[in-house]
């Protein structure tokens, strides 16, 4: 998380109960269910250290104990997701 912040990426916490992509509703090429997770609050634009991000992860975990939780790093100039990793499992 410190690496993410030091490189100018904006951390964001997301959660999902399944944690995997599936193909339940369509068999079209390129279509997958479960690609998008629910965002926990807003992206942390003012984050300056990992402790504030991990505090949000702990709060998300307390409110969603049966969910997978991940942290994503967004580049606000290119407007893309640059990194992401799982931080908690149910």
PDB file of N, CA and C in Angstrom:
ATOM      1  N   UNK A   1       0.837  -1.190   0.000  1.00  0.00           N
ATOM      2  CA  UNK A   1       0.000   0.000   0.000  1.00  0.00           C
ATOM      3  C   UNK A   1       0.880   1.252   0.000  1.00  0.00           C
ATOM      4  N   UNK A   2       1.963   1.224   0.770  1.00  0.00           N
ATOM      5  CA  UNK A   2       2.885   2.369   0.750  1.00  0.00           C
ATOM      6  C   UNK A   2       3.460   2.585  -0.641  1.00  0.00           C
ATOM      7  N   UNK A   3       3.822   1.502  -1.326  1.00  0.00           N
ATOM      8  CA  UNK A   3       4.346   1.593  -2.689  1.00  0.00           C
ATOM      9  C   UNK A   3       3.322   2.277  -3.602  1.00  0.00           C
ATOM     10  N   UNK A   4       2.066   1.892  -3.453  1.00  0.00           N
ATOM     11  CA  UNK A   4       0.996   2.459  -4.261  1.00  0.00           C
ATOM     12  C   UNK A   4       0.898   3.971  -4.036  1.00  0.00           C
ATOM     13  N   UNK A   5       0.881   4.389  -2.783  1.00  0.00           N
ATOM     14  CA  UNK A   5       0.751   5.811  -2.454  1.00  0.00           C
ATOM     15  C   UNK A   5       1.985   6.596  -2.892  1.00  0.00           C
ATOM     16  N   UNK A   6       3.175   6.025  -2.674  1.00  0.00           N
ATOM     17  CA  UNK A   6       4.418   6.709  -3.053  1.00  0.00           C
ATOM     18  C   UNK A   6       4.531   6.911  -4.553  1.00  0.00           C
ATOM     19  N   UNK A   7       3.860   6.062  -5.331  1.00  0.00           N
ATOM     20  CA  UNK A   7       3.896   6.191  -6.786  1.00  0.00           C
ATOM     21  C   UNK A   7       2.709   6.977  -7.337  1.00  0.00           C
ATOM     22  N   UNK A   8       2.006   7.677  -6.464  1.00  0.00           N
ATOM     23  CA  UNK A   8       0.948   8.576  -6.904  1.00  0.00           C
ATOM     24  C   UNK A   8      -0.368   7.914  -7.259  1.00  0.00           C
ATOM     25  N   UNK A   9      -0.554   6.658  -6.905  1.00  0.00           N
ATOM     26  CA  UNK A   9      -1.812   5.983  -7.192  1.00  0.00           C
ATOM     27  C   UNK A   9      -2.819   6.264  -6.082  1.00  0.00           C
ATOM     28  N   UNK A  10      -4.085   6.283  -6.447  1.00  0.00           N
ATOM     29  CA  UNK A  10      -5.162   6.546  -5.498  1.00  0.00           C
ATOM     30  C   UNK A  10      -5.718   5.209  -5.020  1.00  0.00           C
ATOM     31  N   UNK A  11      -5.614   4.904  -3.714  1.00  0.00           N
ATOM     32  CA  UNK A  11      -6.152   3.638  -3.218  1.00  0.00           C
ATOM     33  C   UNK A  11      -7.673   3.654  -3.138  1.00  0.00           C
ATOM     34  N   UNK A  12      -8.251   2.496  -3.374  1.00  0.00           N
ATOM     35  CA  UNK A  12      -9.695   2.307  -3.293  1.00  0.00           C
ATOM     36  C   UNK A  12      -9.947   0.914  -2.723  1.00  0.00           C
ATOM     37  N   UNK A  13     -10.890   0.790  -1.805  1.00  0.00           N
ATOM     38  CA  UNK A  13     -11.226  -0.490  -1.189  1.00  0.00           C
ATOM     39  C   UNK A  13     -12.536  -0.982  -1.796  1.00  0.00           C
ATOM     40  N   UNK A  14     -12.570  -2.250  -2.205  1.00  0.00           N
ATOM     41  CA  UNK A  14     -13.768  -2.864  -2.759  1.00  0.00           C
ATOM     42  C   UNK A  14     -14.027  -4.201  -2.082  1.00  0.00           C
ATOM     43  N   UNK A  15     -15.295  -4.638  -2.103  1.00  0.00           N
ATOM     44  CA  UNK A  15     -15.642  -5.935  -1.517  1.00  0.00           C
ATOM     45  C   UNK A  15     -16.656  -6.663  -2.394  1.00  0.00           C
ATOM     46  N   UNK A  16     -16.685  -8.002  -2.248  1.00  0.00           N
ATOM     47  CA  UNK A  16     -17.601  -8.844  -3.016  1.00  0.00           C
ATOM     48  C   UNK A  16     -17.787 -10.163  -2.275  1.00  0.00           C
ATOM     49  N   UNK A  17     -19.004 -10.693  -2.282  1.00  0.00           N
ATOM     50  CA  UNK A  17     -19.249 -11.937  -1.553  1.00  0.00           C
ATOM     51  C   UNK A  17     -18.711 -13.163  -2.271  1.00  0.00           C
ATOM     52  N   UNK A  18     -18.667 -13.139  -3.604  1.00  0.00           N
ATOM     53  CA  UNK A  18     -18.162 -14.299  -4.356  1.00  0.00           C
ATOM     54  C   UNK A  18     -16.653 -14.234  -4.555  1.00  0.00           C
ATOM     55  N   UNK A  19     -16.160 -13.103  -4.996  1.00  0.00           N
ATOM     56  CA  UNK A  19     -14.728 -12.941  -5.195  1.00  0.00           C
ATOM     57  C   UNK A  19     -14.177 -13.575  -6.457  1.00  0.00           C
ATOM     58  N   UNK A  20     -15.050 -14.048  -7.342  1.00  0.00           N
ATOM     59  CA  UNK A  20     -14.605 -14.671  -8.588  1.00  0.00           C
ATOM     60  C   UNK A  20     -15.499 -14.216  -9.737  1.00  0.00           C
ATOM     61  N   UNK A  21     -15.022 -14.359 -10.951  1.00  0.00           N
ATOM     62  CA  UNK A  21     -15.862 -14.093 -12.113  1.00  0.00           C
ATOM     63  C   UNK A  21     -16.556 -15.388 -12.512  1.00  0.00           C
ATOM     64  N   UNK A  22     -17.787 -15.255 -13.002  1.00  0.00           N
ATOM     65  CA  UNK A  22     -18.576 -16.412 -13.416  1.00  0.00           C
ATOM     66  C   UNK A  22     -19.254 -16.092 -14.738  1.00  0.00           C
ATOM     67  N   UNK A  23     -19.953 -17.080 -15.285  1.00  0.00           N
ATOM     68  CA  UNK A  23     -20.732 -16.873 -16.507  1.00  0.00           C
ATOM     69  C   UNK A  23     -22.138 -17.402 -16.271  1.00  0.00           C
ATOM     70  N   UNK A  24     -22.925 -16.676 -15.487  1.00  0.00           N
ATOM     71  CA  UNK A  24     -24.267 -17.126 -15.131  1.00  0.00           C
ATOM     72  C   UNK A  24     -25.341 -16.652 -16.111  1.00  0.00           C
ATOM     73  N   UNK A  25     -25.272 -15.412 -16.557  1.00  0.00           N
ATOM     74  CA  UNK A  25     -26.377 -14.809 -17.292  1.00  0.00           C
ATOM     75  C   UNK A  25     -26.193 -14.774 -18.805  1.00  0.00           C
ATOM     76  N   UNK A  26     -25.014 -15.043 -19.292  1.00  0.00           N
ATOM     77  CA  UNK A  26     -24.794 -14.989 -20.734  1.00  0.00           C
ATOM     78  C   UNK A  26     -23.567 -15.817 -21.095  1.00  0.00           C
ATOM     79  N   UNK A  27     -23.601 -16.384 -22.280  1.00  0.00           N
ATOM     80  CA  UNK A  27     -22.449 -17.143 -22.786  1.00  0.00           C
ATOM     81  C   UNK A  27     -21.730 -16.394 -23.911  1.00  0.00           C
ATOM     82  N   UNK A  28     -22.055 -15.099 -24.058  1.00  0.00           N
ATOM     83  CA  UNK A  28     -21.404 -14.297 -25.095  1.00  0.00           C
ATOM     84  C   UNK A  28     -19.905 -14.220 -24.856  1.00  0.00           C
ATOM     85  N   UNK A  29     -19.103 -14.188 -25.911  1.00  0.00           N
ATOM     86  CA  UNK A  29     -17.658 -14.007 -25.722  1.00  0.00           C
ATOM     87  C   UNK A  29     -17.362 -12.682 -25.032  1.00  0.00           C
ATOM     88  N   UNK A  30     -16.508 -12.718 -24.044  1.00  0.00           N
ATOM     89  CA  UNK A  30     -16.101 -11.512 -23.348  1.00  0.00           C
ATOM     90  C   UNK A  30     -17.027 -11.075 -22.235  1.00  0.00           C
ATOM     91  N   UNK A  31     -18.159 -11.780 -22.040  1.00  0.00           N
ATOM     92  CA  UNK A  31     -19.077 -11.404 -20.968  1.00  0.00           C
ATOM     93  C   UNK A  31     -18.823 -12.263 -19.736  1.00  0.00           C
ATOM     94  N   UNK A  32     -18.657 -11.634 -18.600  1.00  0.00           N
ATOM     95  CA  UNK A  32     -18.486 -12.339 -17.337  1.00  0.00           C
ATOM     96  C   UNK A  32     -19.250 -11.610 -16.251  1.00  0.00           C
ATOM     97  N   UNK A  33     -19.926 -12.354 -15.403  1.00  0.00           N
ATOM     98  CA  UNK A  33     -20.546 -11.781 -14.213  1.00  0.00           C
ATOM     99  C   UNK A  33     -19.475 -11.675 -13.139  1.00  0.00           C
ATOM    100  N   UNK A  34     -19.669 -10.797 -12.190  1.00  0.00           N
ATOM    101  CA  UNK A  34     -18.741 -10.689 -11.063  1.00  0.00           C
ATOM    102  C   UNK A  34     -17.469  -9.918 -11.358  1.00  0.00           C
ATOM    103  N   UNK A  35     -17.390  -9.217 -12.489  1.00  0.00           N
ATOM    104  CA  UNK A  35     -16.193  -8.424 -12.797  1.00  0.00           C
ATOM    105  C   UNK A  35     -16.111  -7.189 -11.926  1.00  0.00           C
ATOM    106  N   UNK A  36     -17.277  -6.672 -11.559  1.00  0.00           N
ATOM    107  CA  UNK A  36     -17.314  -5.418 -10.810  1.00  0.00           C
ATOM    108  C   UNK A  36     -17.666  -5.687  -9.354  1.00  0.00           C
ATOM    109  N   UNK A  37     -16.844  -5.202  -8.459  1.00  0.00           N
ATOM    110  CA  UNK A  37     -17.076  -5.345  -7.029  1.00  0.00           C
ATOM    111  C   UNK A  37     -17.697  -4.063  -6.508  1.00  0.00           C
ATOM    112  N   UNK A  38     -18.256  -4.132  -5.308  1.00  0.00           N
ATOM    113  CA  UNK A  38     -18.860  -2.960  -4.683  1.00  0.00           C
ATOM    114  C   UNK A  38     -17.772  -2.112  -4.030  1.00  0.00           C
ATOM    115  N   UNK A  39     -17.779  -0.813  -4.334  1.00  0.00           N
ATOM    116  CA  UNK A  39     -16.782   0.082  -3.762  1.00  0.00           C
ATOM    117  C   UNK A  39     -17.145   0.415  -2.318  1.00  0.00           C
ATOM    118  N   UNK A  40     -16.159   0.341  -1.440  1.00  0.00           N
ATOM    119  CA  UNK A  40     -16.341   0.733  -0.047  1.00  0.00           C
ATOM    120  C   UNK A  40     -16.037   2.219   0.061  1.00  0.00           C
ATOM    121  N   UNK A  41     -17.047   3.016   0.297  1.00  0.00           N
ATOM    122  CA  UNK A  41     -16.938   4.476   0.347  1.00  0.00           C
ATOM    123  C   UNK A  41     -16.395   5.017  -0.973  1.00  0.00           C
ATOM    124  N   UNK A  42     -15.682   6.117  -0.927  1.00  0.00           N
ATOM    125  CA  UNK A  42     -15.111   6.720  -2.133  1.00  0.00           C
ATOM    126  C   UNK A  42     -13.622   6.414  -2.211  1.00  0.00           C
ATOM    127  N   UNK A  43     -12.994   6.560  -3.390  1.00  0.00           N
ATOM    128  CA  UNK A  43     -11.543   6.404  -3.451  1.00  0.00           C
ATOM    129  C   UNK A  43     -10.865   7.351  -2.469  1.00  0.00           C
ATOM    130  N   UNK A  44      -9.725   6.951  -1.946  1.00  0.00           N
ATOM    131  CA  UNK A  44      -9.043   7.699  -0.880  1.00  0.00           C
ATOM    132  C   UNK A  44      -8.050   8.693  -1.477  1.00  0.00           C
ATOM    133  N   UNK A  45      -8.568   9.768  -2.043  1.00  0.00           N
ATOM    134  CA  UNK A  45      -7.741  10.756  -2.730  1.00  0.00           C
ATOM    135  C   UNK A  45      -6.700  11.407  -1.835  1.00  0.00           C
ATOM    136  N   UNK A  46      -6.977  11.580  -0.566  1.00  0.00           N
ATOM    137  CA  UNK A  46      -6.043  12.263   0.325  1.00  0.00           C
ATOM    138  C   UNK A  46      -5.159  11.337   1.143  1.00  0.00           C
ATOM    139  N   UNK A  47      -5.135  10.054   0.831  1.00  0.00           N
ATOM    140  CA  UNK A  47      -4.348   9.101   1.629  1.00  0.00           C
ATOM    141  C   UNK A  47      -2.855   9.388   1.503  1.00  0.00           C
ATOM    142  N   UNK A  48      -2.182   9.453   2.651  1.00  0.00           N
ATOM    143  CA  UNK A  48      -0.745   9.717   2.654  1.00  0.00           C
ATOM    144  C   UNK A  48       0.060   8.584   3.272  1.00  0.00           C
ATOM    145  N   UNK A  49      -0.615   7.623   3.913  1.00  0.00           N
ATOM    146  CA  UNK A  49       0.095   6.471   4.482  1.00  0.00           C
ATOM    147  C   UNK A  49      -0.809   5.239   4.482  1.00  0.00           C
ATOM    148  N   UNK A  50      -0.184   4.085   4.630  1.00  0.00           N
ATOM    149  CA  UNK A  50      -0.901   2.822   4.553  1.00  0.00           C
ATOM    150  C   UNK A  50      -1.840   2.602   5.729  1.00  0.00           C
ATOM    151  N   UNK A  51      -1.558   3.219   6.865  1.00  0.00           N
ATOM    152  CA  UNK A  51      -2.388   2.973   8.049  1.00  0.00           C
ATOM    153  C   UNK A  51      -3.825   3.449   7.857  1.00  0.00           C
ATOM    154  N   UNK A  52      -4.017   4.558   7.167  1.00  0.00           N
ATOM    155  CA  UNK A  52      -5.385   5.037   6.929  1.00  0.00           C
ATOM    156  C   UNK A  52      -6.135   4.113   5.974  1.00  0.00           C
ATOM    157  N   UNK A  53      -5.423   3.570   4.985  1.00  0.00           N
ATOM    158  CA  UNK A  53      -6.044   2.639   4.043  1.00  0.00           C
ATOM    159  C   UNK A  53      -6.393   1.338   4.765  1.00  0.00           C
ATOM    160  N   UNK A  54      -5.491   0.838   5.589  1.00  0.00           N
ATOM    161  CA  UNK A  54      -5.753  -0.408   6.308  1.00  0.00           C
ATOM    162  C   UNK A  54      -6.858  -0.229   7.348  1.00  0.00           C
ATOM    163  N   UNK A  55      -7.017   0.971   7.886  1.00  0.00           N
ATOM    164  CA  UNK A  55      -8.128   1.234   8.807  1.00  0.00           C
ATOM    165  C   UNK A  55      -9.459   1.104   8.067  1.00  0.00           C
ATOM    166  N   UNK A  56      -9.500   1.571   6.821  1.00  0.00           N
ATOM    167  CA  UNK A  56     -10.708   1.411   6.009  1.00  0.00           C
ATOM    168  C   UNK A  56     -10.960  -0.058   5.687  1.00  0.00           C
ATOM    169  N   UNK A  57      -9.898  -0.808   5.437  1.00  0.00           N
ATOM    170  CA  UNK A  57     -10.044  -2.247   5.188  1.00  0.00           C
ATOM    171  C   UNK A  57     -10.634  -2.924   6.424  1.00  0.00           C
ATOM    172  N   UNK A  58     -10.145  -2.577   7.606  1.00  0.00           N
ATOM    173  CA  UNK A  58     -10.671  -3.152   8.847  1.00  0.00           C
ATOM    174  C   UNK A  58     -12.141  -2.804   9.042  1.00  0.00           C
ATOM    175  N   UNK A  59     -12.508  -1.564   8.734  1.00  0.00           N
ATOM    176  CA  UNK A  59     -13.908  -1.153   8.863  1.00  0.00           C
ATOM    177  C   UNK A  59     -14.793  -1.890   7.859  1.00  0.00           C
ATOM    178  N   UNK A  60     -14.293  -2.042   6.642  1.00  0.00           N
ATOM    179  CA  UNK A  60     -15.024  -2.789   5.615  1.00  0.00           C
ATOM    180  C   UNK A  60     -15.197  -4.246   6.047  1.00  0.00           C
ATOM    181  N   UNK A  61     -14.150  -4.833   6.587  1.00  0.00           N
ATOM    182  CA  UNK A  61     -14.191  -6.221   7.052  1.00  0.00           C
ATOM    183  C   UNK A  61     -15.200  -6.391   8.185  1.00  0.00           C
ATOM    184  N   UNK A  62     -15.265  -5.430   9.095  1.00  0.00           N
ATOM    185  CA  UNK A  62     -16.208  -5.494  10.208  1.00  0.00           C
ATOM    186  C   UNK A  62     -17.656  -5.407   9.727  1.00  0.00           C
ATOM    187  N   UNK A  63     -17.899  -4.623   8.676  1.00  0.00           N
ATOM    188  CA  UNK A  63     -19.252  -4.460   8.144  1.00  0.00           C
ATOM    189  C   UNK A  63     -19.643  -5.498   7.107  1.00  0.00           C
ATOM    190  N   UNK A  64     -18.656  -6.198   6.538  1.00  0.00           N
ATOM    191  CA  UNK A  64     -18.900  -7.212   5.502  1.00  0.00           C
ATOM    192  C   UNK A  64     -18.067  -8.455   5.801  1.00  0.00           C
ATOM    193  N   UNK A  65     -18.379  -9.169   6.893  1.00  0.00           N
ATOM    194  CA  UNK A  65     -17.520 -10.285   7.310  1.00  0.00           C
ATOM    195  C   UNK A  65     -17.497 -11.475   6.355  1.00  0.00           C
ATOM    196  N   UNK A  66     -18.512 -11.601   5.491  1.00  0.00           N
ATOM    197  CA  UNK A  66     -18.572 -12.738   4.569  1.00  0.00           C
ATOM    198  C   UNK A  66     -18.125 -12.365   3.163  1.00  0.00           C
ATOM    199  N   UNK A  67     -17.275 -11.358   3.044  1.00  0.00           N
ATOM    200  CA  UNK A  67     -16.854 -10.871   1.722  1.00  0.00           C
ATOM    201  C   UNK A  67     -15.346 -10.921   1.530  1.00  0.00           C
ATOM    202  N   UNK A  68     -14.966 -11.011   0.261  1.00  0.00           N
ATOM    203  CA  UNK A  68     -13.578 -10.817  -0.133  1.00  0.00           C
ATOM    204  C   UNK A  68     -13.359  -9.310  -0.202  1.00  0.00           C
ATOM    205  N   UNK A  69     -12.170  -8.853   0.161  1.00  0.00           N
ATOM    206  CA  UNK A  69     -11.862  -7.420   0.144  1.00  0.00           C
ATOM    207  C   UNK A  69     -10.559  -7.210  -0.607  1.00  0.00           C
ATOM    208  N   UNK A  70     -10.544  -6.231  -1.485  1.00  0.00           N
ATOM    209  CA  UNK A  70      -9.328  -5.928  -2.244  1.00  0.00           C
ATOM    210  C   UNK A  70      -9.051  -4.439  -2.236  1.00  0.00           C
ATOM    211  N   UNK A  71      -7.795  -4.099  -2.472  1.00  0.00           N
ATOM    212  CA  UNK A  71      -7.373  -2.710  -2.622  1.00  0.00           C
ATOM    213  C   UNK A  71      -6.931  -2.523  -4.066  1.00  0.00           C
ATOM    214  N   UNK A  72      -7.424  -1.474  -4.687  1.00  0.00           N
ATOM    215  CA  UNK A  72      -7.038  -1.142  -6.054  1.00  0.00           C
ATOM    216  C   UNK A  72      -6.274   0.170  -6.040  1.00  0.00           C
ATOM    217  N   UNK A  73      -5.364   0.330  -6.992  1.00  0.00           N
ATOM    218  CA  UNK A  73      -4.626   1.576  -7.149  1.00  0.00           C
ATOM    219  C   UNK A  73      -4.954   2.195  -8.496  1.00  0.00           C
ATOM    220  N   UNK A  74      -5.518   3.391  -8.472  1.00  0.00           N
ATOM    221  CA  UNK A  74      -5.908   4.085  -9.699  1.00  0.00           C
ATOM    222  C   UNK A  74      -4.949   5.219 -10.021  1.00  0.00           C
ATOM    223  N   UNK A  75      -4.660   5.374 -11.301  1.00  0.00           N
ATOM    224  CA  UNK A  75      -3.885   6.511 -11.792  1.00  0.00           C
ATOM    225  C   UNK A  75      -4.885   7.567 -12.229  1.00  0.00           C
ATOM    226  N   UNK A  76      -4.927   8.703 -11.536  1.00  0.00           N
ATOM    227  CA  UNK A  76      -5.922   9.722 -11.854  1.00  0.00           C
ATOM    228  C   UNK A  76      -5.572  10.541 -13.100  1.00  0.00           C
ATOM    229  N   UNK A  77      -4.368  10.420 -13.617  1.00  0.00           N
ATOM    230  CA  UNK A  77      -4.005  11.114 -14.861  1.00  0.00           C
ATOM    231  C   UNK A  77      -4.436  10.269 -16.060  1.00  0.00           C
ATOM    232  N   UNK A  78      -4.032   9.009 -16.079  1.00  0.00           N
ATOM    233  CA  UNK A  78      -4.402   8.104 -17.175  1.00  0.00           C
ATOM    234  C   UNK A  78      -5.826   7.577 -17.039  1.00  0.00           C
ATOM    235  N   UNK A  79      -6.406   7.697 -15.830  1.00  0.00           N
ATOM    236  CA  UNK A  79      -7.753   7.237 -15.516  1.00  0.00           C
ATOM    237  C   UNK A  79      -7.922   5.742 -15.745  1.00  0.00           C
ATOM    238  N   UNK A  80      -6.965   4.981 -15.199  1.00  0.00           N
ATOM    239  CA  UNK A  80      -7.010   3.524 -15.292  1.00  0.00           C
ATOM    240  C   UNK A  80      -6.611   2.906 -13.954  1.00  0.00           C
ATOM    241  N   UNK A  81      -7.008   1.653 -13.789  1.00  0.00           N
ATOM    242  CA  UNK A  81      -6.566   0.880 -12.639  1.00  0.00           C
ATOM    243  C   UNK A  81      -5.179   0.323 -12.944  1.00  0.00           C
ATOM    244  N   UNK A  82      -4.214   0.577 -12.086  1.00  0.00           N
ATOM    245  CA  UNK A  82      -2.840   0.145 -12.340  1.00  0.00           C
ATOM    246  C   UNK A  82      -2.442  -1.080 -11.522  1.00  0.00           C
ATOM    247  N   UNK A  83      -3.025  -1.248 -10.351  1.00  0.00           N
ATOM    248  CA  UNK A  83      -2.693  -2.405  -9.546  1.00  0.00           C
ATOM    249  C   UNK A  83      -3.851  -2.738  -8.629  1.00  0.00           C
ATOM    250  N   UNK A  84      -3.854  -3.961  -8.159  1.00  0.00           N
ATOM    251  CA  UNK A  84      -4.889  -4.393  -7.240  1.00  0.00           C
ATOM    252  C   UNK A  84      -4.476  -5.698  -6.594  1.00  0.00           C
ATOM    253  N   UNK A  85      -4.906  -5.903  -5.353  1.00  0.00           N
ATOM    254  CA  UNK A  85      -4.569  -7.140  -4.669  1.00  0.00           C
ATOM    255  C   UNK A  85      -5.594  -7.424  -3.569  1.00  0.00           C
ATOM    256  N   UNK A  86      -5.778  -8.691  -3.292  1.00  0.00           N
ATOM    257  CA  UNK A  86      -6.709  -9.161  -2.279  1.00  0.00           C
ATOM    258  C   UNK A  86      -6.079  -8.980  -0.910  1.00  0.00           C
ATOM    259  N   UNK A  87      -6.849  -8.429   0.039  1.00  0.00           N
ATOM    260  CA  UNK A  87      -6.321  -8.204   1.384  1.00  0.00           C
ATOM    261  C   UNK A  87      -7.080  -8.981   2.448  1.00  0.00           C
ATOM    262  N   UNK A  88      -8.259  -9.508   2.137  1.00  0.00           N
ATOM    263  CA  UNK A  88      -9.014 -10.274   3.133  1.00  0.00           C
ATOM    264  C   UNK A  88      -9.929 -11.268   2.448  1.00  0.00           C
ATOM    265  N   UNK A  89     -10.070 -12.412   3.079  1.00  0.00           N
ATOM    266  CA  UNK A  89     -11.003 -13.444   2.624  1.00  0.00           C
ATOM    267  C   UNK A  89     -12.017 -13.697   3.727  1.00  0.00           C
ATOM    268  N   UNK A  90     -13.209 -14.205   3.362  1.00  0.00           N
ATOM    269  CA  UNK A  90     -14.219 -14.478   4.411  1.00  0.00           C
ATOM    270  C   UNK A  90     -13.757 -15.565   5.374  1.00  0.00           C
TER     271      UNK A  90
END
